[in-house]
Structure formats: C-alpha cells, structure tokens
Amino acid sequence: FRARDKNGFVRFINQKIGFNGGQSIRKHDEMVGSGINQYACGGEKATNIYLNNAEVKKALNVPDIPWIWQDGDWSKYHSTQTDEIPYYKEWAKKYRILIYYGDVDAGVPYNGGEEWTTSLGYPLLESWRPWTLNGEELMAGYVQIFNSAPMNFTYVTIRGAGHMVPQFKPEEALKMYEVFLRNGEWPKYNG
C-alpha cells in the first residue's frame, strides 16, 4: 500500500504486519518507525540506465554487453554451492570482509547472517552494539566485529532496510561503506 506522508514523500505500508488502506502512516510510524522504506520507486529503471552507460562499464571493467534487470524468474536458478563458509575463512586470512543485511528483509533475514558469521568461530573484537549516522542518536543499525587475524570480519545490520540496502537506506549505506572502506570506527550510540 502506498501513501504520501505529511512531507509529500511516498511511503509504503507493509500489509503483512497488519496494516491496510484504512490505517494511517502515523500509526505505521508509531509501530515500526518512520524510516522504513521511505524511498522513491523506479530504482530498477535508473539502475538499467546507469549500468548500460559505456563510461560506467569501462570504469567497472565489464564487457560491453547489455545489462538487463532480472527479478523473480527463479526457474533458471540452480544452486551449485551449498556452503560458502570455507571460502569466507580463506578470504578472511587476506582481506577485511563486510557482511551486511537490512533488518527488515523478509527474504534473507539478518538473524541468519548473524548465525553464520558467529559460527565461523572468530573471537570478538567488538560485541553486537548499535551504530549511528552521527555518533549520537541517529541509529543506523547494529555492528559486530570479529578478529579473523590478521584481518577483521565485520557483520552489520541496517535499521529499516529491506533486501536492497542502498535503495531503501542510501544515507545509512553510504555511511556503512565509508566507515568500512576507511577502516574507521563505527559511530557509537549515545542515546
């Protein structure tokens, strides 16, 4: 269900948690937070245009073949790998790794990510805690950092994001990438 909030932004009300066309955005915000999925539709069209741009293909070092949005045709998908944990254990010896999940992704829930990253058996450098956009109260999600010596293995959730984190929560996604790529400290919650 789509509706406009008082600022004119299109908002989506998730009917699976009991909302219907007769309930207000205010009630939705009281129950699940005002930051949930307040994004404009049409990201697929913009993605198509962007990924078919010759300069982008050159910068990404990909062949000049058309990129086509694929969504929902799972009949062509056949899993060839049942367990990727051995690969992550090898990569973690050489690279810093970031694994992230939107915490309202119903298709790939964050608790599964928490389970498999914890199952790697690495000691904790930083226990599960909130991280923020501003180092104060703008909570962006949760972070947990493992010591996979000599590198770190970081597990992050993004609050209010669905499966496509940068589409649902662009500001939080950018902050997450900045902190990780700069090997910075995840801003702490001081609320």
Coordinates of C-alpha atoms in Angstrom, one line a residue:
F1 CA 0.0 0.0 0.0
R2 CA 1.4 3.4 -1.0
A3 CA 0.6 6.7 0.7
R4 CA 2.1 10.1 0.9
D5 CA 3.3 11.4 4.3
K6 CA 2.9 15.0 5.6
N7 CA 6.1 16.0 3.7
G8 CA 4.9 14.6 0.4
F9 CA 7.2 11.5 0.4
V10 CA 5.7 8.3 -0.9
R11 CA 5.6 5.7 1.9
F12 CA 4.9 2.0 1.8
I13 CA 2.8 0.4 4.4
N14 CA 3.6 -3.3 4.9
Q15 CA 0.3 -5.2 4.9
K16 CA 2.0 -8.3 6.3
I17 CA 2.3 -6.6 9.7
G18 CA -1.4 -5.8 9.8
F19 CA -1.8 -2.5 8.1
N20 CA -4.3 -1.9 5.4
G21 CA -5.6 1.1 3.4
G22 CA -7.6 2.4 6.3
Q23 CA -4.7 2.8 8.7
S24 CA -2.5 5.9 8.8
I25 CA 1.2 6.5 8.2
R26 CA 1.3 8.0 11.7
K27 CA 0.1 4.6 13.2
H28 CA 2.6 2.8 11.0
D29 CA 5.4 5.1 12.2
E30 CA 4.5 4.6 15.8
M31 CA 4.7 0.8 15.5
V32 CA 7.7 0.3 13.2
G33 CA 9.5 3.6 12.8
S34 CA 9.3 6.4 10.4
G35 CA 12.4 5.4 8.5
I36 CA 11.1 2.2 7.0
N37 CA 11.3 2.1 3.2
Q38 CA 10.8 5.8 2.5
Y39 CA 12.3 5.7 -1.0
A40 CA 11.0 6.6 -4.4
C41 CA 10.0 3.8 -6.8
G42 CA 11.7 3.3 -10.1
G43 CA 15.2 2.3 -8.9
E44 CA 15.2 -0.5 -11.4
K45 CA 14.9 1.9 -14.4
A46 CA 17.7 4.1 -13.1
T47 CA 19.9 1.0 -12.5
N48 CA 19.3 -0.1 -16.1
I49 CA 20.3 3.2 -17.5
Y50 CA 23.3 3.5 -15.2
L51 CA 24.7 0.0 -15.8
N52 CA 24.3 0.3 -19.5
N53 CA 26.3 3.5 -19.7
A54 CA 29.5 3.0 -21.6
E55 CA 31.6 5.1 -19.2
V56 CA 30.3 3.1 -16.2
K57 CA 31.0 -0.2 -17.9
K58 CA 34.6 1.0 -18.7
A59 CA 35.1 2.1 -15.1
L60 CA 33.8 -1.2 -13.7
N61 CA 35.9 -3.1 -16.3
V62 CA 33.0 -5.1 -17.6
P63 CA 32.4 -6.2 -21.2
D64 CA 30.2 -4.1 -23.5
I65 CA 27.1 -6.4 -23.2
P66 CA 23.6 -5.1 -22.3
W67 CA 22.7 -5.3 -18.7
I68 CA 19.1 -6.4 -18.2
W69 CA 17.1 -6.2 -14.9
Q70 CA 16.2 -9.7 -13.8
D71 CA 13.8 -10.2 -11.0
G72 CA 11.6 -13.1 -10.0
D73 CA 12.4 -15.8 -12.6
W74 CA 13.9 -18.3 -10.3
S75 CA 13.2 -21.2 -12.7
K76 CA 16.6 -20.5 -14.3
Y77 CA 18.5 -20.5 -11.0
H78 CA 20.2 -23.7 -9.9
S79 CA 22.4 -23.7 -6.8
T80 CA 25.9 -25.1 -7.3
Q81 CA 27.4 -24.3 -4.0
T82 CA 25.9 -25.5 -0.7
D83 CA 28.3 -24.0 1.8
E84 CA 30.4 -20.9 1.2
I85 CA 31.9 -20.7 4.8
P86 CA 35.2 -22.4 3.7
Y87 CA 35.6 -19.6 1.1
Y88 CA 35.0 -16.9 3.7
K89 CA 37.5 -18.5 6.0
E90 CA 40.2 -18.3 3.3
W91 CA 39.3 -14.8 2.2
A92 CA 39.3 -13.6 5.8
K93 CA 43.0 -14.5 6.0
K94 CA 43.8 -12.0 3.3
Y95 CA 41.0 -9.4 3.2
R96 CA 38.9 -7.3 5.5
I97 CA 35.3 -8.5 5.0
L98 CA 32.0 -6.7 5.4
I99 CA 28.8 -8.7 5.5
Y100 CA 25.6 -6.6 5.8
Y101 CA 21.8 -7.2 6.0
G102 CA 18.8 -4.9 6.0
D103 CA 17.0 -5.8 9.3
V104 CA 13.5 -5.8 7.7
D105 CA 14.5 -8.1 4.8
A106 CA 11.9 -10.9 4.8
G107 CA 13.7 -12.8 2.0
V108 CA 17.2 -13.0 3.6
P109 CA 16.7 -12.3 7.3
Y110 CA 19.5 -10.7 9.3
N111 CA 19.4 -13.3 12.0
G112 CA 20.6 -15.9 9.5
G113 CA 23.6 -13.7 8.8
E114 CA 24.2 -13.3 12.5
E115 CA 24.1 -17.0 12.9
W116 CA 26.5 -17.9 10.1
T117 CA 29.0 -15.1 10.8
T118 CA 29.1 -16.1 14.5
S119 CA 29.5 -19.8 13.5
L120 CA 32.9 -19.0 11.9
G121 CA 34.3 -19.1 15.4
Y122 CA 36.4 -16.0 15.3
P123 CA 36.9 -14.2 18.6
L124 CA 35.0 -10.9 19.1
L125 CA 36.8 -7.6 18.8
E126 CA 33.6 -5.7 19.3
S127 CA 30.4 -7.2 20.6
W128 CA 27.0 -6.7 19.0
R129 CA 26.1 -3.0 19.5
P130 CA 24.2 -0.1 17.9
W131 CA 26.0 2.1 15.4
T132 CA 24.7 5.5 14.3
L133 CA 25.0 8.0 11.4
N134 CA 26.1 10.9 13.7
G135 CA 27.8 9.3 16.7
E136 CA 24.8 10.3 18.9
E137 CA 21.2 9.2 18.5
L138 CA 20.6 8.6 14.7
M139 CA 20.7 4.9 15.0
A140 CA 21.6 3.2 11.7
G141 CA 21.7 -0.5 12.8
Y142 CA 24.0 -2.9 14.7
V143 CA 27.6 -3.9 14.2
Q144 CA 29.7 -6.9 15.4
I145 CA 33.4 -7.2 14.6
F146 CA 35.4 -10.4 14.6
N147 CA 39.1 -10.9 14.8
S148 CA 40.0 -13.1 11.8
A149 CA 43.7 -12.3 12.3
P150 CA 45.4 -10.6 10.6
M151 CA 42.2 -9.1 9.2
N152 CA 38.8 -8.2 10.6
F153 CA 35.4 -9.7 9.6
T154 CA 32.6 -7.2 10.2
Y155 CA 28.9 -8.0 10.4
V156 CA 26.4 -5.1 10.1
T157 CA 22.7 -4.6 10.0
I158 CA 21.0 -1.5 8.6
R159 CA 17.9 -0.5 10.5
G160 CA 14.7 -0.3 8.5
A161 CA 16.3 -1.5 5.2
G162 CA 14.9 -4.4 3.1
H163 CA 16.9 -6.6 0.7
M164 CA 18.3 -3.7 -1.4
V165 CA 20.0 -1.7 1.4
P166 CA 21.4 1.2 -0.8
Q167 CA 17.9 1.6 -2.4
F168 CA 16.0 1.5 0.9
K169 CA 18.5 3.4 3.1
P170 CA 21.0 5.3 0.9
E171 CA 22.4 7.5 3.7
E172 CA 23.0 4.6 6.0
A173 CA 24.5 2.5 3.2
L174 CA 26.9 5.3 2.3
K175 CA 28.0 5.7 5.9
M176 CA 28.5 2.0 6.2
Y177 CA 30.7 1.9 3.1
E178 CA 32.7 4.9 4.2
V179 CA 33.4 3.5 7.7
F180 CA 34.4 0.1 6.3
L181 CA 36.5 1.3 3.4
R182 CA 38.3 3.8 5.6
N183 CA 38.7 1.2 8.3
G184 CA 37.1 3.7 10.7
E185 CA 35.4 3.3 13.9
W186 CA 31.6 2.6 13.7
P187 CA 29.9 5.7 15.3
K188 CA 28.6 4.7 18.7
Y189 CA 25.0 5.3 20.0
N190 CA 24.9 7.8 22.9
G191 CA 21.2 8.0 23.5

